[in-house]
mmCIF file of C-alpha atoms and ligand atoms in Angstrom:
data_model
loop_
_atom_site.group_PDB
_atom_site.id
_atom_site.type_symbol
_atom_site.label_atom_id
_atom_site.label_comp_id
_atom_site.label_asym_id
_atom_site.label_seq_id
_atom_site.Cartn_x
_atom_site.Cartn_y
_atom_site.Cartn_z
ATOM 1 C CA UNK R 1 -35.109 -19.288 24.062
ATOM 2 C CA UNK R 2 -31.862 -18.660 25.939
ATOM 3 C CA UNK R 3 -32.138 -17.710 29.596
ATOM 4 C CA UNK R 4 -29.321 -16.977 32.046
ATOM 5 C CA UNK R 5 -29.089 -15.499 35.516
ATOM 6 C CA UNK R 6 -25.732 -13.851 36.164
ATOM 7 C CA UNK R 7 -25.225 -13.745 39.902
ATOM 8 C CA UNK R 8 -22.713 -13.112 42.668
ATOM 9 C CA UNK R 9 -21.936 -9.670 41.250
ATOM 10 C CA UNK R 10 -21.909 -6.025 42.267
ATOM 11 C CA UNK R 11 -23.990 -3.884 39.965
ATOM 12 C CA UNK R 12 -23.426 -0.345 38.717
ATOM 13 C CA UNK R 13 -26.340 -0.226 36.265
ATOM 14 C CA UNK R 14 -26.336 3.524 35.538
ATOM 15 C CA UNK R 15 -22.573 3.934 35.237
ATOM 16 C CA UNK R 16 -22.777 6.000 38.425
ATOM 17 C CA UNK R 17 -20.715 4.585 41.294
ATOM 18 C CA UNK R 18 -22.876 6.511 43.797
ATOM 19 C CA UNK R 19 -25.799 4.246 42.931
ATOM 20 C CA UNK R 20 -24.842 0.603 43.114
ATOM 21 C CA UNK R 21 -26.265 -2.686 44.345
ATOM 22 C CA UNK R 22 -24.055 -5.196 46.111
ATOM 23 C CA UNK R 23 -25.062 -8.865 45.879
ATOM 24 C CA UNK R 24 -26.975 -8.316 42.676
ATOM 25 C CA UNK R 25 -28.178 -10.495 39.820
ATOM 26 C CA UNK R 26 -28.957 -9.968 36.149
ATOM 27 C CA UNK R 27 -31.509 -12.105 34.288
ATOM 28 C CA UNK R 28 -30.981 -12.205 30.533
ATOM 29 C CA UNK R 29 -33.404 -13.632 28.014
ATOM 30 C CA UNK R 30 -32.562 -13.811 24.329
ATOM 31 C CA UNK R 31 -29.872 -11.179 24.589
ATOM 32 C CA UNK R 32 -31.988 -8.669 26.467
ATOM 33 C CA UNK R 33 -32.104 -7.685 30.120
ATOM 34 C CA UNK R 34 -35.201 -9.331 31.609
ATOM 35 C CA UNK R 35 -34.570 -8.203 35.172
ATOM 36 C CA UNK R 36 -31.715 -6.803 37.296
ATOM 37 C CA UNK R 37 -31.331 -5.753 40.911
ATOM 38 C CA UNK R 38 -30.610 -7.048 44.408
ATOM 39 C CA UNK R 39 -30.680 -10.839 44.676
ATOM 40 C CA UNK R 40 -33.020 -10.536 47.651
ATOM 41 C CA UNK R 41 -35.607 -8.872 45.381
ATOM 42 C CA UNK R 42 -35.331 -11.300 42.462
ATOM 43 C CA UNK R 43 -38.756 -12.616 41.420
ATOM 44 C CA UNK R 44 -39.186 -16.355 41.867
ATOM 45 C CA UNK R 45 -39.681 -16.955 38.142
ATOM 46 C CA UNK R 46 -35.930 -16.465 37.509
ATOM 47 C CA UNK R 47 -34.808 -18.921 40.185
ATOM 48 C CA UNK R 48 -34.824 -22.000 37.907
ATOM 49 C CA UNK R 49 -32.894 -20.324 35.049
ATOM 50 C CA UNK R 50 -29.345 -21.566 34.315
ATOM 51 C CA UNK R 51 -26.776 -19.575 36.300
ATOM 52 C CA UNK R 52 -23.389 -17.973 35.712
ATOM 53 C CA UNK R 53 -21.345 -17.083 38.794
ATOM 54 C CA UNK R 54 -19.304 -13.864 38.538
ATOM 55 C CA UNK R 55 -17.527 -14.449 41.874
ATOM 56 C CA UNK R 56 -18.125 -11.009 43.329
ATOM 57 C CA UNK R 57 -16.937 -8.991 40.320
ATOM 58 C CA UNK R 58 -18.279 -5.528 39.475
ATOM 59 C CA UNK R 59 -20.574 -5.135 36.466
ATOM 60 C CA UNK R 60 -21.017 -1.876 34.547
ATOM 61 C CA UNK R 61 -22.719 -1.096 31.255
ATOM 62 C CA UNK R 62 -20.465 -1.814 28.276
ATOM 63 C CA UNK R 63 -18.312 1.286 27.793
ATOM 64 C CA UNK R 64 -18.965 3.717 24.952
ATOM 65 C CA UNK R 65 -16.093 5.420 23.116
ATOM 66 C CA UNK R 66 -18.012 8.268 21.502
ATOM 67 C CA UNK R 67 -15.273 10.106 19.539
ATOM 68 C CA UNK R 68 -12.649 8.223 17.536
ATOM 69 C CA UNK R 69 -10.790 8.500 14.270
ATOM 70 C CA UNK R 70 -9.495 4.965 14.518
ATOM 71 C CA UNK R 71 -9.743 4.151 10.823
ATOM 72 C CA UNK R 72 -6.612 5.497 9.104
ATOM 73 C CA UNK R 73 -3.394 4.240 7.544
ATOM 74 C CA UNK R 74 0.160 4.727 8.755
ATOM 75 C CA UNK R 75 1.284 6.674 11.796
ATOM 76 C CA UNK R 76 2.893 10.037 12.570
ATOM 77 C CA UNK R 77 5.794 9.219 14.875
ATOM 78 C CA UNK R 78 8.109 11.517 12.876
ATOM 79 C CA UNK R 79 5.760 14.428 13.408
ATOM 80 C CA UNK R 80 5.709 13.518 17.106
ATOM 81 C CA UNK R 81 9.495 13.807 17.128
ATOM 82 C CA UNK R 82 9.220 17.237 15.463
ATOM 83 C CA UNK R 83 6.807 18.347 18.130
ATOM 84 C CA UNK R 84 9.180 17.113 20.824
ATOM 85 C CA UNK R 85 11.784 19.391 19.224
ATOM 86 C CA UNK R 86 9.451 22.338 19.733
ATOM 87 C CA UNK R 87 7.303 22.647 16.577
ATOM 88 C CA UNK R 88 3.613 23.076 17.445
ATOM 89 C CA UNK R 89 0.737 20.953 16.146
ATOM 90 C CA UNK R 90 -0.678 24.012 14.405
ATOM 91 C CA UNK R 91 2.661 24.858 12.702
ATOM 92 C CA UNK R 92 2.996 21.313 11.392
ATOM 93 C CA UNK R 93 -0.519 21.509 9.923
ATOM 94 C CA UNK R 94 0.265 24.871 8.269
ATOM 95 C CA UNK R 95 3.401 23.375 6.712
ATOM 96 C CA UNK R 96 1.308 20.720 4.980
ATOM 97 C CA UNK R 97 1.928 17.939 7.510
ATOM 98 C CA UNK R 98 -0.491 16.818 10.162
ATOM 99 C CA UNK R 99 -3.892 15.580 9.039
ATOM 100 C CA UNK R 100 -2.939 15.899 5.367
ATOM 101 C CA UNK R 101 -0.049 13.462 5.756
ATOM 102 C CA UNK R 102 -2.452 10.831 7.104
ATOM 103 C CA UNK R 103 -4.723 11.645 4.157
ATOM 104 C CA UNK R 104 -1.936 10.658 1.743
ATOM 105 C CA UNK R 105 -1.384 7.338 3.527
ATOM 106 C CA UNK R 106 -5.097 6.596 3.823
ATOM 107 C CA UNK R 107 -5.835 7.339 0.179
ATOM 108 C CA UNK R 108 -2.987 5.018 -0.845
ATOM 109 C CA UNK R 109 -4.060 2.088 1.362
ATOM 110 C CA UNK R 110 -6.237 -0.739 0.072
ATOM 111 C CA UNK R 111 -9.502 -1.312 1.897
ATOM 112 C CA UNK R 112 -8.152 -4.559 3.344
ATOM 113 C CA UNK R 113 -4.963 -2.923 4.598
ATOM 114 C CA UNK R 114 -6.998 -0.119 6.148
ATOM 115 C CA UNK R 115 -9.230 -2.688 7.829
ATOM 116 C CA UNK R 116 -6.285 -4.625 9.264
ATOM 117 C CA UNK R 117 -4.535 -1.529 10.627
ATOM 118 C CA UNK R 118 -7.745 -0.179 12.127
ATOM 119 C CA UNK R 119 -8.744 -3.536 13.643
ATOM 120 C CA UNK R 120 -5.448 -3.568 15.537
ATOM 121 C CA UNK R 121 -6.530 -0.342 17.240
ATOM 122 C CA UNK R 122 -10.087 -1.495 17.893
ATOM 123 C CA UNK R 123 -9.143 -4.786 19.567
ATOM 124 C CA UNK R 124 -7.507 -3.242 22.660
ATOM 125 C CA UNK R 125 -10.599 -1.095 23.199
ATOM 126 C CA UNK R 126 -12.838 -4.146 23.125
ATOM 127 C CA UNK R 127 -10.614 -5.900 25.666
ATOM 128 C CA UNK R 128 -11.415 -3.025 28.041
ATOM 129 C CA UNK R 129 -15.171 -3.461 28.002
ATOM 130 C CA UNK R 130 -16.055 -1.123 25.116
ATOM 131 C CA UNK R 131 -19.232 -2.332 23.373
ATOM 132 C CA UNK R 132 -19.998 0.793 21.312
ATOM 133 C CA UNK R 133 -17.615 2.972 19.338
ATOM 134 C CA UNK R 134 -18.074 5.989 17.118
ATOM 135 C CA UNK R 135 -15.737 6.116 14.109
ATOM 136 C CA UNK R 136 -15.186 9.197 11.951
ATOM 137 C CA UNK R 137 -14.058 9.523 8.375
ATOM 138 C CA UNK R 138 -11.946 12.565 7.520
ATOM 139 C CA UNK R 139 -8.651 11.185 6.233
ATOM 140 C CA UNK R 140 -9.959 10.645 2.712
ATOM 141 C CA UNK R 141 -11.209 14.148 1.853
ATOM 142 C CA UNK R 142 -12.424 12.909 -1.538
ATOM 143 C CA UNK R 143 -15.449 10.781 -2.233
ATOM 144 C CA UNK R 144 -13.761 7.438 -2.925
ATOM 145 C CA UNK R 145 -11.392 7.582 0.039
ATOM 146 C CA UNK R 146 -14.066 8.812 2.467
ATOM 147 C CA UNK R 147 -16.257 5.942 1.270
ATOM 148 C CA UNK R 148 -13.420 3.482 1.831
ATOM 149 C CA UNK R 149 -12.977 4.701 5.431
ATOM 150 C CA UNK R 150 -16.688 4.491 6.214
ATOM 151 C CA UNK R 151 -16.963 1.048 4.659
ATOM 152 C CA UNK R 152 -14.081 -0.126 6.834
ATOM 153 C CA UNK R 153 -15.832 1.333 9.885
ATOM 154 C CA UNK R 154 -19.022 -0.570 9.017
ATOM 155 C CA UNK R 155 -17.027 -3.746 8.409
ATOM 156 C CA UNK R 156 -15.401 -3.427 11.841
ATOM 157 C CA UNK R 157 -18.893 -3.337 13.330
ATOM 158 C CA UNK R 158 -19.860 -6.441 11.354
ATOM 159 C CA UNK R 159 -16.749 -8.444 12.214
ATOM 160 C CA UNK R 160 -16.295 -7.468 15.852
ATOM 161 C CA UNK R 161 -18.715 -7.644 18.791
ATOM 162 C CA UNK R 162 -19.204 -3.888 18.963
ATOM 163 C CA UNK R 163 -21.820 -1.395 17.825
ATOM 164 C CA UNK R 164 -20.231 1.067 15.415
ATOM 165 C CA UNK R 165 -21.792 4.399 14.518
ATOM 166 C CA UNK R 166 -20.131 6.234 11.677
ATOM 167 C CA UNK R 167 -19.558 9.967 11.406
ATOM 168 C CA UNK R 168 -18.802 11.728 8.132
ATOM 169 C CA UNK R 169 -16.007 14.229 8.802
ATOM 170 C CA UNK R 170 -15.379 15.378 5.239
ATOM 171 C CA UNK R 171 -14.772 18.864 6.663
ATOM 172 C CA UNK R 172 -11.714 17.765 8.674
ATOM 173 C CA UNK R 173 -9.032 19.580 6.666
ATOM 174 C CA UNK R 174 -8.637 21.188 3.276
ATOM 175 C CA UNK R 175 -7.273 18.625 0.813
ATOM 176 C CA UNK R 176 -4.194 19.914 -1.095
ATOM 177 C CA UNK R 177 -6.030 19.887 -4.449
ATOM 178 C CA UNK R 178 -8.395 22.548 -3.052
ATOM 179 C CA UNK R 179 -5.625 24.793 -1.635
ATOM 180 C CA UNK R 180 -6.929 28.365 -1.421
ATOM 181 C CA UNK R 181 -10.456 27.239 -2.367
ATOM 182 C CA UNK R 182 -12.016 26.186 0.850
ATOM 183 C CA UNK R 183 -15.485 27.389 -0.216
ATOM 184 C CA UNK R 184 -15.308 25.096 -3.246
ATOM 185 C CA UNK R 185 -14.310 22.182 -1.057
ATOM 186 C CA UNK R 186 -17.264 22.820 1.269
ATOM 187 C CA UNK R 187 -19.499 22.811 -1.841
ATOM 188 C CA UNK R 188 -18.056 19.429 -2.712
ATOM 189 C CA UNK R 189 -18.643 18.132 0.835
ATOM 190 C CA UNK R 190 -22.234 19.410 1.003
ATOM 191 C CA UNK R 191 -23.418 18.801 -2.545
ATOM 192 C CA UNK R 192 -21.610 15.619 -3.540
ATOM 193 C CA UNK R 193 -19.807 13.709 -0.842
ATOM 194 C CA UNK R 194 -22.376 13.861 1.963
ATOM 195 C CA UNK R 195 -25.434 13.098 -0.203
ATOM 196 C CA UNK R 196 -23.682 10.213 -1.972
ATOM 197 C CA UNK R 197 -22.378 8.602 1.211
ATOM 198 C CA UNK R 198 -25.682 9.120 3.022
ATOM 199 C CA UNK R 199 -27.496 7.446 0.112
ATOM 200 C CA UNK R 200 -25.182 4.475 0.511
ATOM 201 C CA UNK R 201 -26.164 4.166 4.178
ATOM 202 C CA UNK R 202 -22.638 4.904 5.342
ATOM 203 C CA UNK R 203 -23.347 7.976 7.491
ATOM 204 C CA UNK R 204 -24.937 8.060 10.952
ATOM 205 C CA UNK R 205 -23.826 11.601 11.905
ATOM 206 C CA UNK R 206 -21.849 14.564 10.569
ATOM 207 C CA UNK R 207 -18.890 16.344 12.178
ATOM 208 C CA UNK R 208 -16.812 19.446 11.306
ATOM 209 C CA UNK R 209 -13.406 20.659 12.505
ATOM 210 C CA UNK R 210 -14.185 24.312 13.232
ATOM 211 C CA UNK R 211 -10.838 25.980 13.859
ATOM 212 C CA UNK R 212 -8.247 28.378 12.454
ATOM 213 C CA UNK R 213 -6.585 25.389 10.766
ATOM 214 C CA UNK R 214 -9.933 23.789 9.991
ATOM 215 C CA UNK R 215 -13.129 25.474 8.758
ATOM 216 C CA UNK R 216 -14.833 28.761 9.602
ATOM 217 C CA UNK R 217 -18.144 29.196 11.386
ATOM 218 C CA UNK R 218 -19.852 29.971 8.062
ATOM 219 C CA UNK R 219 -18.384 26.877 6.398
ATOM 220 C CA UNK R 220 -19.292 24.737 9.396
ATOM 221 C CA UNK R 221 -22.845 26.024 9.278
ATOM 222 C CA UNK R 222 -23.167 25.059 5.627
ATOM 223 C CA UNK R 223 -22.136 21.513 6.496
ATOM 224 C CA UNK R 224 -24.699 21.426 9.317
ATOM 225 C CA UNK R 225 -27.404 22.619 6.930
ATOM 226 C CA UNK R 226 -26.490 19.863 4.481
ATOM 227 C CA UNK R 227 -26.721 17.344 7.334
ATOM 228 C CA UNK R 228 -30.144 18.694 8.307
ATOM 229 C CA UNK R 229 -31.385 18.175 4.741
ATOM 230 C CA UNK R 230 -30.565 14.489 5.284
ATOM 231 C CA UNK R 231 -31.959 14.399 8.821
ATOM 232 C CA UNK R 232 -28.529 13.505 10.150
ATOM 233 C CA UNK R 233 -27.424 14.531 13.655
ATOM 234 C CA UNK R 234 -24.390 16.804 13.917
ATOM 235 C CA UNK R 235 -21.439 17.304 16.247
ATOM 236 C CA UNK R 236 -18.339 19.460 16.151
ATOM 237 C CA UNK R 237 -14.617 19.596 16.941
ATOM 238 C CA UNK R 238 -14.870 22.962 18.672
ATOM 239 C CA UNK R 239 -12.635 25.347 20.638
ATOM 240 C CA UNK R 240 -9.702 22.910 20.572
ATOM 241 C CA UNK R 241 -6.937 25.414 19.792
ATOM 242 C CA UNK R 242 -8.803 28.726 20.059
ATOM 243 C CA UNK R 243 -12.206 30.103 21.051
ATOM 244 C CA UNK R 244 -14.083 30.548 17.784
ATOM 245 C CA UNK R 245 -17.705 30.210 18.888
ATOM 246 C CA UNK R 246 -18.103 26.794 17.285
ATOM 247 C CA UNK R 247 -19.773 25.142 20.265
ATOM 248 C CA UNK R 248 -22.531 27.786 20.303
ATOM 249 C CA UNK R 249 -23.091 27.267 16.578
ATOM 250 C CA UNK R 250 -23.226 23.501 17.091
ATOM 251 C CA UNK R 251 -25.734 24.023 19.904
ATOM 252 C CA UNK R 252 -27.922 26.167 17.651
ATOM 253 C CA UNK R 253 -28.047 23.184 15.305
ATOM 254 C CA UNK R 254 -29.045 20.837 18.129
ATOM 255 C CA UNK R 255 -25.687 19.034 18.105
ATOM 256 C CA UNK R 256 -25.326 15.715 19.887
ATOM 257 C CA UNK R 257 -22.044 17.027 21.225
ATOM 258 C CA UNK R 258 -19.281 19.568 20.954
ATOM 259 C CA UNK R 259 -15.883 18.022 21.472
ATOM 260 C CA UNK R 260 -12.431 19.058 22.827
ATOM 261 C CA UNK R 261 -13.586 22.466 24.230
ATOM 262 C CA UNK R 262 -10.399 23.578 26.001
ATOM 263 C CA UNK R 263 -11.087 27.198 24.913
ATOM 264 C CA UNK R 264 -14.872 27.122 25.480
ATOM 265 C CA UNK R 265 -16.285 30.241 27.171
ATOM 266 C CA UNK R 266 -19.378 30.751 29.328
ATOM 267 C CA UNK R 267 -21.611 31.767 26.422
ATOM 268 C CA UNK R 268 -20.703 28.496 24.699
ATOM 269 C CA UNK R 269 -21.412 26.486 27.846
ATOM 270 C CA UNK R 270 -24.806 28.180 28.251
ATOM 271 C CA UNK R 271 -25.671 27.479 24.612
ATOM 272 C CA UNK R 272 -24.742 23.811 25.016
ATOM 273 C CA UNK R 273 -26.886 23.553 28.125
ATOM 274 C CA UNK R 274 -29.842 25.052 26.280
ATOM 275 C CA UNK R 275 -29.483 22.590 23.411
ATOM 276 C CA UNK R 276 -28.818 19.509 25.538
ATOM 277 C CA UNK R 277 -25.488 18.932 23.779
ATOM 278 C CA UNK R 278 -22.907 16.754 25.522
ATOM 279 C CA UNK R 279 -19.417 18.136 26.223
ATOM 280 C CA UNK R 280 -17.009 15.471 24.998
ATOM 281 C CA UNK R 281 -13.618 15.968 26.649
ATOM 282 C CA UNK R 282 -10.537 14.343 25.170
ATOM 283 C CA UNK R 283 -7.757 14.200 27.731
ATOM 284 C CA UNK R 284 -5.506 12.145 25.430
ATOM 285 C CA UNK R 285 -5.342 15.011 22.919
ATOM 286 C CA UNK R 286 -4.864 17.580 25.686
ATOM 287 C CA UNK R 287 -1.970 15.535 27.010
ATOM 288 C CA UNK R 288 -0.382 14.582 23.703
ATOM 289 C CA UNK R 289 -0.229 18.073 22.235
ATOM 290 C CA UNK R 290 0.897 19.342 25.636
ATOM 291 C CA UNK R 291 -2.007 21.748 25.863
ATOM 292 C CA UNK R 292 -2.034 23.913 28.969
ATOM 293 C CA UNK R 293 -5.491 25.488 28.643
ATOM 294 C CA UNK R 294 -7.881 23.317 30.672
ATOM 295 C CA UNK R 295 -11.476 22.788 29.527
ATOM 296 C CA UNK R 296 -13.890 24.839 31.689
ATOM 297 C CA UNK R 297 -14.932 22.075 34.085
ATOM 298 C CA UNK R 298 -16.384 24.396 36.696
ATOM 299 C CA UNK R 299 -18.636 26.103 34.158
ATOM 300 C CA UNK R 300 -19.736 22.785 32.681
ATOM 301 C CA UNK R 301 -20.614 21.602 36.190
ATOM 302 C CA UNK R 302 -22.387 24.817 37.123
ATOM 303 C CA UNK R 303 -24.565 24.639 34.001
ATOM 304 C CA UNK R 304 -24.985 20.858 34.433
ATOM 305 C CA UNK R 305 -23.834 20.069 30.928
ATOM 306 C CA UNK R 306 -23.358 16.292 30.654
ATOM 307 C CA UNK R 307 -19.673 15.470 30.189
ATOM 308 C CA UNK R 308 -18.324 12.492 28.249
ATOM 309 C CA UNK R 309 -14.742 11.239 27.990
ATOM 310 C CA UNK R 310 -13.347 9.619 24.885
ATOM 311 C CA UNK R 311 -10.080 8.439 23.350
ATOM 312 C CA UNK R 312 -10.168 10.628 20.190
ATOM 313 C CA UNK R 313 -8.020 7.750 18.894
ATOM 314 C CA UNK R 314 -6.104 9.356 15.992
ATOM 315 C CA UNK R 315 -2.537 9.511 14.678
ATOM 316 C CA UNK R 316 -1.896 13.218 15.278
ATOM 317 C CA UNK R 317 -3.185 14.284 18.662
ATOM 318 C CA UNK R 318 -4.126 11.113 20.528
ATOM 319 C CA UNK R 319 -2.630 7.797 19.421
ATOM 320 C CA UNK R 320 -4.598 6.148 22.196
ATOM 321 C CA UNK R 321 -6.219 2.736 22.317
ATOM 322 C CA UNK R 322 -7.283 2.745 25.971
ATOM 323 C CA UNK R 323 -10.442 4.353 27.314
ATOM 324 C CA UNK R 324 -9.431 3.431 30.879
ATOM 325 C CA UNK R 325 -6.263 5.476 30.448
ATOM 326 C CA UNK R 326 -8.410 8.412 29.326
ATOM 327 C CA UNK R 327 -10.446 8.044 32.521
ATOM 328 C CA UNK R 328 -7.245 8.188 34.520
ATOM 329 C CA UNK R 329 -6.061 11.265 32.608
ATOM 330 C CA UNK R 330 -9.430 12.981 32.997
ATOM 331 C CA UNK R 331 -9.130 12.626 36.771
ATOM 332 C CA UNK R 332 -5.480 13.652 37.063
ATOM 333 C CA UNK R 333 -5.287 16.292 34.301
ATOM 334 C CA UNK R 334 -8.839 17.702 34.378
ATOM 335 C CA UNK R 335 -9.524 16.970 38.073
ATOM 336 C CA UNK R 336 -12.725 15.193 37.210
ATOM 337 C CA UNK R 337 -14.240 12.973 39.890
ATOM 338 C CA UNK R 338 -14.603 9.209 39.688
ATOM 339 C CA UNK R 339 -18.408 9.416 39.213
ATOM 340 C CA UNK R 340 -17.903 12.024 36.469
ATOM 341 C CA UNK R 341 -15.472 9.900 34.496
ATOM 342 C CA UNK R 342 -17.545 6.737 34.882
ATOM 343 C CA UNK R 343 -20.681 8.512 33.692
ATOM 344 C CA UNK R 344 -18.461 9.999 30.994
ATOM 345 C CA UNK R 345 -17.776 6.615 29.414
ATOM 346 C CA UNK R 346 -21.276 5.187 29.936
ATOM 347 C CA UNK R 347 -24.496 7.197 30.210
ATOM 348 C CA UNK R 348 -23.193 10.540 28.963
ATOM 349 C CA UNK R 349 -21.046 8.974 26.254
ATOM 350 C CA UNK R 350 -24.113 7.097 24.998
ATOM 351 C CA UNK R 351 -25.946 10.405 24.561
ATOM 352 C CA UNK R 352 -23.081 11.838 22.546
ATOM 353 C CA UNK R 353 -22.957 8.548 20.613
ATOM 354 C CA UNK R 354 -26.558 9.207 19.615
ATOM 355 C CA UNK R 355 -28.120 6.013 20.969
ATOM 356 C CA UNK R 356 -28.758 6.438 24.684
ATOM 357 C CA UNK R 357 -31.779 4.147 24.442
ATOM 358 C CA UNK R 358 -29.602 1.112 23.859
ATOM 359 C CA UNK R 359 -26.222 1.975 25.325
ATOM 360 C CA UNK R 360 -24.596 3.361 28.427
ATOM 361 C CA UNK R 361 -27.167 2.191 30.988
ATOM 362 C CA UNK R 362 -28.401 -1.248 32.012
ATOM 363 C CA UNK R 363 -32.181 -1.446 32.307
ATOM 364 C CA UNK R 364 -34.946 -3.950 31.639
ATOM 365 C CA UNK R 365 -35.645 -4.425 27.943
ATOM 366 C CA UNK R 366 -32.249 -3.120 26.806
ATOM 367 C CA UNK R 367 -29.512 -5.222 25.232
ATOM 368 C CA UNK R 368 -27.495 -7.249 27.743
ATOM 369 C CA UNK R 369 -24.209 -5.478 26.973
ATOM 370 C CA UNK R 370 -22.040 -5.299 30.053
ATOM 371 C CA UNK R 371 -18.452 -5.369 31.250
ATOM 372 C CA UNK R 372 -17.230 -7.433 34.186
ATOM 373 C CA UNK R 373 -14.409 -5.950 36.249
ATOM 374 C CA UNK R 374 -12.124 -7.800 38.645
ATOM 375 C CA UNK R 375 -11.726 -4.877 41.047
ATOM 376 C CA UNK R 376 -12.776 -4.232 44.626
ATOM 377 C CA UNK R 377 -13.792 -0.635 44.054
ATOM 378 C CA UNK R 378 -15.088 1.050 40.910
ATOM 379 C CA UNK R 379 -12.622 3.875 41.570
ATOM 380 C CA UNK R 380 -9.958 1.415 40.420
ATOM 381 C CA UNK R 381 -11.178 1.895 36.845
ATOM 382 C CA UNK R 382 -9.745 5.415 36.970
ATOM 383 C CA UNK R 383 -6.887 4.585 39.325
ATOM 384 C CA UNK R 384 -4.710 1.921 37.714
ATOM 385 C CA UNK R 385 -2.488 3.025 34.848
ATOM 386 C CA UNK R 386 -2.220 0.521 32.023
ATOM 387 C CA UNK R 387 -3.468 -2.480 33.947
ATOM 388 C CA UNK R 388 -5.932 -4.854 32.295
ATOM 389 C CA UNK R 389 -8.968 -4.881 34.567
ATOM 390 C CA UNK R 390 -11.732 -6.187 32.363
ATOM 391 C CA UNK R 391 -12.349 -9.865 32.972
ATOM 392 C CA UNK R 392 -15.209 -10.432 30.607
ATOM 393 C CA UNK R 393 -17.382 -8.595 28.116
ATOM 394 C CA UNK R 394 -20.960 -9.714 27.513
ATOM 395 C CA UNK R 395 -22.792 -8.466 24.456
ATOM 396 C CA UNK R 396 -26.355 -9.448 23.675
ATOM 397 C CA UNK R 397 -26.111 -11.906 26.570
ATOM 398 C CA UNK R 398 -23.112 -13.752 25.089
ATOM 399 C CA UNK R 399 -19.573 -13.648 26.422
ATOM 400 C CA UNK R 400 -17.584 -12.055 23.597
ATOM 401 C CA UNK R 401 -14.334 -11.471 25.457
ATOM 402 C CA UNK R 402 -12.647 -13.288 28.322
ATOM 403 C CA UNK R 403 -9.280 -12.553 29.764
ATOM 404 C CA UNK R 404 -7.260 -15.714 30.201
ATOM 405 C CA UNK R 405 -7.235 -16.345 33.891
ATOM 406 C CA UNK R 406 -5.246 -19.137 35.483
ATOM 407 C CA UNK R 407 -7.690 -21.827 36.528
HETATM 408 O O1 NIG T 1 -9.509 15.253 17.188
HETATM 409 N N1 NIG T 1 -8.640 18.235 15.625
HETATM 410 C C1 NIG T 1 -8.842 17.614 14.624
HETATM 411 N N2 NIG T 1 -8.851 16.307 14.465
HETATM 412 C C2 NIG T 1 -8.162 15.367 15.298
HETATM 413 C C3 NIG T 1 -6.714 15.272 15.001
HETATM 414 C C4 NIG T 1 -6.474 14.743 13.660
HETATM 415 C C5 NIG T 1 -5.033 14.523 13.318
HETATM 416 O O2 NIG T 1 -4.123 15.285 13.741
HETATM 417 O O3 NIG T 1 -4.814 13.576 12.557
HETATM 418 C C6 NIG T 1 -8.433 15.602 16.770
HETATM 419 O O4 NIG T 1 -7.588 16.139 17.523
HETATM 420 FE FE1 FE T 2 -11.158 14.235 17.099
#
């Protein structure tokens, strides 16, 4: 039985900087939180346990990155250059570039090469205190290549100290071999790909890109119905480039989240509130495609829809490998507050992730997954730009990351 008391720390157990405990301690037994709170209140039974001194650092729940496409091959720097010259993201997609160009590279890559390239994007996230990450498929768009992506995602979760949940995003784009036959492709997604991959245990949730350059409301609904037949939770890329009513559809299907949402209207916000869906905002994509339409923060606040922040790590709209940078962007670009962005990468992100019972909050009985920050104020997590702040990551009570600090 392994027992440790972590002490000399400041505790932000809920991911909410308005509710913290200074001079706190955390008792961990066999990887689980046995007790946490103010040192002055610590029951006597923990006093003899071996101790680890955190020298006054801040402790938060391990961060949750609840929307990523980090498994893919290649990169799209040439397309970035085209966009800098004035071509829009949507135009590039219509010309057969965009997502489909990453599909070509991903189909061609071996599973090992895909693993190595994806691991290089996961590692910087882990060095920032991320202990849970959602990873989508969607650059295979055929059974074998979607399977390869999801297997790589699972393998990342096995090889790295992080909880991975996979999302099948077969309905991400129309593969070239189905040009002009999007209904047939949706048949393929619903009747073959999803059932086969679910049977193989590779799918934890199902996502759809509902957009003019993605799939229609009717097509999206068919995918959601197929997910329901498998008892799989759903989520949606909705209202990213236009207001199509996707978020309301997702809400009707009890979605974990609707994501992007720059063009979301009040009816969509109200529907999300009614369904308890999380609004996942992706400031990296907003920034990188130079969007000017802001997500409706005031409406989301008024309806008290929980808001999460994520990297959307992907080669086309957000080649990001830093969740802290997304927190900074969410404050500066979206004018979110520090408590909002911190909750957005902990408690609210864990809801969108689909496992709020184990992630995003530190409480007795839960896994001892936490991040240790060498900062004076938690606001610094959103304040610094590109500065490594995470000193240590503890997962299941074990230190799984430590920044090299001069002795
Ligand atoms: O989240 N919008 C659709 N999917 C991704 C972008 C994918 C890509 O361009 O490769 C997103 O923005
Ligand atoms: Fe995305």
